[in-house]
Amino acid sequence: QVQLVESGGGLVQPGGSLRLSCAASGSIWRINVMGWYRQAPGLQRELVAAIGNSDSTNYADSVKGRFTISRDNAKNTVYLQMNSLKPEDTAVYYCNAHLTTSSRSPQYSHWGQGTQVTVSS
């Protein structure tokens, strides 16, 4: 059993900052890619940022230069530092991890429950 638990969402004014955290726990052998996705009302879920286990990163064009993804492998935790937030960043943010539960298991994708980020004055 694997759980991803997000924290750090909330209400912030335009131009403000938030830091999201996502901790993975349970029967984890190896975590490969960890990432953050978001879904606004009426829209499809989209990739915000992802980080590999060699710290390679990938960002959506809309957040480049404003958001930074990082991870702490010792804690099985991924972070998303969000600066210069805009109203269009408002969405439910979901954590995702591609991981294996043993040395011989296939890789599966796991999701957190989501955390609301609202950018409004």
PDB file of C-alpha atoms in Angstrom:
ATOM      1  CA  GLN A   1       0.000   0.000   0.000  1.00  0.00           C
ATOM      2  CA  VAL A   2       1.371   3.369  -1.049  1.00  0.00           C
ATOM      3  CA  GLN A   3       0.072   6.775   0.029  1.00  0.00           C
ATOM      4  CA  LEU A   4       0.884  10.243  -1.259  1.00  0.00           C
ATOM      5  CA  VAL A   5      -0.117  13.047   1.081  1.00  0.00           C
ATOM      6  CA  GLU A   6      -0.024  16.654  -0.098  1.00  0.00           C
ATOM      7  CA  SER A   7       0.074  19.786   2.029  1.00  0.00           C
ATOM      8  CA  GLY A   8       0.651  23.510   1.638  1.00  0.00           C
ATOM      9  CA  GLY A   9      -2.282  24.660  -0.462  1.00  0.00           C
ATOM     10  CA  GLY A  10      -4.421  27.636   0.394  1.00  0.00           C
ATOM     11  CA  LEU A  11      -5.533  31.128  -0.554  1.00  0.00           C
ATOM     12  CA  VAL A  12      -2.927  33.653  -1.660  1.00  0.00           C
ATOM     13  CA  GLN A  13      -3.026  37.061  -3.307  1.00  0.00           C
ATOM     14  CA  PRO A  14      -1.709  37.580  -6.844  1.00  0.00           C
ATOM     15  CA  GLY A  15       2.071  37.913  -6.750  1.00  0.00           C
ATOM     16  CA  GLY A  16       2.315  35.830  -3.610  1.00  0.00           C
ATOM     17  CA  SER A  17       4.020  32.508  -2.954  1.00  0.00           C
ATOM     18  CA  LEU A  18       3.116  29.054  -1.719  1.00  0.00           C
ATOM     19  CA  ARG A  19       5.094  25.889  -1.162  1.00  0.00           C
ATOM     20  CA  LEU A  20       3.464  22.525  -1.714  1.00  0.00           C
ATOM     21  CA  SER A  21       4.812  19.309  -0.215  1.00  0.00           C
ATOM     22  CA  CYS A  22       4.000  15.698  -1.013  1.00  0.00           C
ATOM     23  CA  ALA A  23       5.254  12.805   1.088  1.00  0.00           C
ATOM     24  CA  ALA A  24       5.109   9.238  -0.175  1.00  0.00           C
ATOM     25  CA  SER A  25       4.840   6.402   2.329  1.00  0.00           C
ATOM     26  CA  GLY A  26       4.197   2.678   2.422  1.00  0.00           C
ATOM     27  CA  SER A  27       5.799  -0.227   0.570  1.00  0.00           C
ATOM     28  CA  ILE A  28       8.208   1.724  -1.616  1.00  0.00           C
ATOM     29  CA  TRP A  29      11.264   0.224  -3.246  1.00  0.00           C
ATOM     30  CA  ARG A  30      12.259   2.990  -5.599  1.00  0.00           C
ATOM     31  CA  ILE A  31      10.653   6.247  -6.684  1.00  0.00           C
ATOM     32  CA  ASN A  32      11.526   7.281 -10.219  1.00  0.00           C
ATOM     33  CA  VAL A  33       9.685  10.355 -11.456  1.00  0.00           C
ATOM     34  CA  MET A  34       7.727  12.599  -9.090  1.00  0.00           C
ATOM     35  CA  GLY A  35       5.578  15.403 -10.331  1.00  0.00           C
ATOM     36  CA  TRP A  36       2.831  17.916  -9.800  1.00  0.00           C
ATOM     37  CA  TYR A  37      -0.281  18.212 -11.921  1.00  0.00           C
ATOM     38  CA  ARG A  38      -3.183  20.620 -11.649  1.00  0.00           C
ATOM     39  CA  GLN A  39      -6.803  20.691 -12.687  1.00  0.00           C
ATOM     40  CA  ALA A  40      -8.940  23.799 -12.881  1.00  0.00           C
ATOM     41  CA  PRO A  41     -12.749  23.587 -13.105  1.00  0.00           C
ATOM     42  CA  GLY A  42     -13.882  22.522 -16.563  1.00  0.00           C
ATOM     43  CA  LEU A  43     -10.352  21.800 -17.748  1.00  0.00           C
ATOM     44  CA  GLN A  44      -8.237  18.693 -18.130  1.00  0.00           C
ATOM     45  CA  ARG A  45      -5.551  17.789 -15.647  1.00  0.00           C
ATOM     46  CA  GLU A  46      -2.207  19.125 -16.842  1.00  0.00           C
ATOM     47  CA  LEU A  47       1.422  18.604 -15.939  1.00  0.00           C
ATOM     48  CA  VAL A  48       2.926  21.471 -13.967  1.00  0.00           C
ATOM     49  CA  ALA A  49       6.396  20.121 -13.226  1.00  0.00           C
ATOM     50  CA  ALA A  50       8.226  16.821 -12.890  1.00  0.00           C
ATOM     51  CA  ILE A  51      11.572  15.693 -11.494  1.00  0.00           C
ATOM     52  CA  GLY A  52      13.483  12.483 -12.123  1.00  0.00           C
ATOM     53  CA  ASN A  53      15.608  10.595  -9.629  1.00  0.00           C
ATOM     54  CA  SER A  54      18.700  12.225 -11.135  1.00  0.00           C
ATOM     55  CA  ASP A  55      17.108  15.636 -10.482  1.00  0.00           C
ATOM     56  CA  SER A  56      16.324  16.310 -14.124  1.00  0.00           C
ATOM     57  CA  THR A  57      13.306  18.619 -14.320  1.00  0.00           C
ATOM     58  CA  ASN A  58      10.531  19.471 -16.739  1.00  0.00           C
ATOM     59  CA  TYR A  59       8.134  22.420 -16.469  1.00  0.00           C
ATOM     60  CA  ALA A  60       5.002  23.577 -18.217  1.00  0.00           C
ATOM     61  CA  ASP A  61       5.705  26.722 -20.231  1.00  0.00           C
ATOM     62  CA  SER A  62       3.138  28.635 -18.176  1.00  0.00           C
ATOM     63  CA  VAL A  63       5.113  28.197 -14.938  1.00  0.00           C
ATOM     64  CA  LYS A  64       8.736  28.378 -16.131  1.00  0.00           C
ATOM     65  CA  GLY A  65      10.674  30.938 -14.163  1.00  0.00           C
ATOM     66  CA  ARG A  66       8.027  31.102 -11.419  1.00  0.00           C
ATOM     67  CA  PHE A  67       7.780  27.549 -10.044  1.00  0.00           C
ATOM     68  CA  THR A  68      10.578  25.287  -8.819  1.00  0.00           C
ATOM     69  CA  ILE A  69      10.262  21.562  -8.206  1.00  0.00           C
ATOM     70  CA  SER A  70      12.643  19.709  -5.899  1.00  0.00           C
ATOM     71  CA  ARG A  71      12.787  16.419  -4.036  1.00  0.00           C
ATOM     72  CA  ASP A  72      14.276  14.903  -0.906  1.00  0.00           C
ATOM     73  CA  ASN A  73      14.907  11.251  -1.669  1.00  0.00           C
ATOM     74  CA  ALA A  74      15.666  10.410   1.969  1.00  0.00           C
ATOM     75  CA  LYS A  75      12.167  11.566   2.888  1.00  0.00           C
ATOM     76  CA  ASN A  76      10.394  10.370  -0.286  1.00  0.00           C
ATOM     77  CA  THR A  77       9.099  13.914  -0.588  1.00  0.00           C
ATOM     78  CA  VAL A  78       8.632  16.277  -3.499  1.00  0.00           C
ATOM     79  CA  TYR A  79       8.149  20.030  -3.201  1.00  0.00           C
ATOM     80  CA  LEU A  80       6.753  22.727  -5.461  1.00  0.00           C
ATOM     81  CA  GLN A  81       7.795  26.284  -4.693  1.00  0.00           C
ATOM     82  CA  MET A  82       5.360  28.616  -6.421  1.00  0.00           C
ATOM     83  CA  ASN A  83       6.267  32.293  -6.735  1.00  0.00           C
ATOM     84  CA  SER A  84       4.644  35.220  -8.538  1.00  0.00           C
ATOM     85  CA  LEU A  85       1.318  33.414  -8.450  1.00  0.00           C
ATOM     86  CA  LYS A  86      -1.408  34.460 -10.869  1.00  0.00           C
ATOM     87  CA  PRO A  87      -5.188  33.960 -10.756  1.00  0.00           C
ATOM     88  CA  GLU A  88      -4.835  31.493 -13.621  1.00  0.00           C
ATOM     89  CA  ASP A  89      -2.751  29.255 -11.326  1.00  0.00           C
ATOM     90  CA  THR A  90      -5.911  28.557  -9.340  1.00  0.00           C
ATOM     91  CA  ALA A  91      -6.574  24.817  -9.416  1.00  0.00           C
ATOM     92  CA  VAL A  92      -6.452  21.605  -7.435  1.00  0.00           C
ATOM     93  CA  TYR A  93      -2.834  20.461  -7.409  1.00  0.00           C
ATOM     94  CA  TYR A  94      -2.115  16.744  -7.435  1.00  0.00           C
ATOM     95  CA  CYS A  95       1.092  14.945  -6.573  1.00  0.00           C
ATOM     96  CA  ASN A  96       2.140  12.000  -8.719  1.00  0.00           C
ATOM     97  CA  ALA A  97       4.853   9.393  -8.296  1.00  0.00           C
ATOM     98  CA  HIS A  98       6.041   6.608 -10.576  1.00  0.00           C
ATOM     99  CA  LEU A  99       7.469   3.960  -8.285  1.00  0.00           C
ATOM    100  CA  THR A 100       8.141   0.300  -7.690  1.00  0.00           C
ATOM    101  CA  THR A 101       7.262  -1.624  -4.536  1.00  0.00           C
ATOM    102  CA  SER A 102       9.988  -4.271  -4.858  1.00  0.00           C
ATOM    103  CA  SER A 103      13.099  -4.974  -6.914  1.00  0.00           C
ATOM    104  CA  ARG A 104      11.018  -7.145  -9.261  1.00  0.00           C
ATOM    105  CA  SER A 105       7.722  -5.255  -9.437  1.00  0.00           C
ATOM    106  CA  PRO A 106       6.664  -3.168 -12.403  1.00  0.00           C
ATOM    107  CA  GLN A 107       6.435   0.583 -12.072  1.00  0.00           C
ATOM    108  CA  TYR A 108       3.042   2.044 -11.250  1.00  0.00           C
ATOM    109  CA  SER A 109       1.707   5.578 -11.091  1.00  0.00           C
ATOM    110  CA  HIS A 110       0.275   6.784  -7.794  1.00  0.00           C
ATOM    111  CA  TRP A 111      -1.703   9.943  -7.036  1.00  0.00           C
ATOM    112  CA  GLY A 112      -2.318  12.091  -4.021  1.00  0.00           C
ATOM    113  CA  GLN A 113      -5.742  13.353  -3.023  1.00  0.00           C
ATOM    114  CA  GLY A 114      -5.106  16.900  -4.223  1.00  0.00           C
ATOM    115  CA  THR A 115      -4.750  20.264  -2.526  1.00  0.00           C
ATOM    116  CA  GLN A 116      -6.575  23.444  -3.484  1.00  0.00           C
ATOM    117  CA  VAL A 117      -4.590  26.511  -4.514  1.00  0.00           C
ATOM    118  CA  THR A 118      -6.594  29.705  -4.952  1.00  0.00           C
ATOM    119  CA  VAL A 119      -4.988  32.917  -6.177  1.00  0.00           C
ATOM    120  CA  SER A 120      -7.308  35.850  -5.630  1.00  0.00           C
ATOM    121  CA  SER A 121      -7.371  39.349  -4.219  1.00  0.00           C
TER     122      SER A 121
END
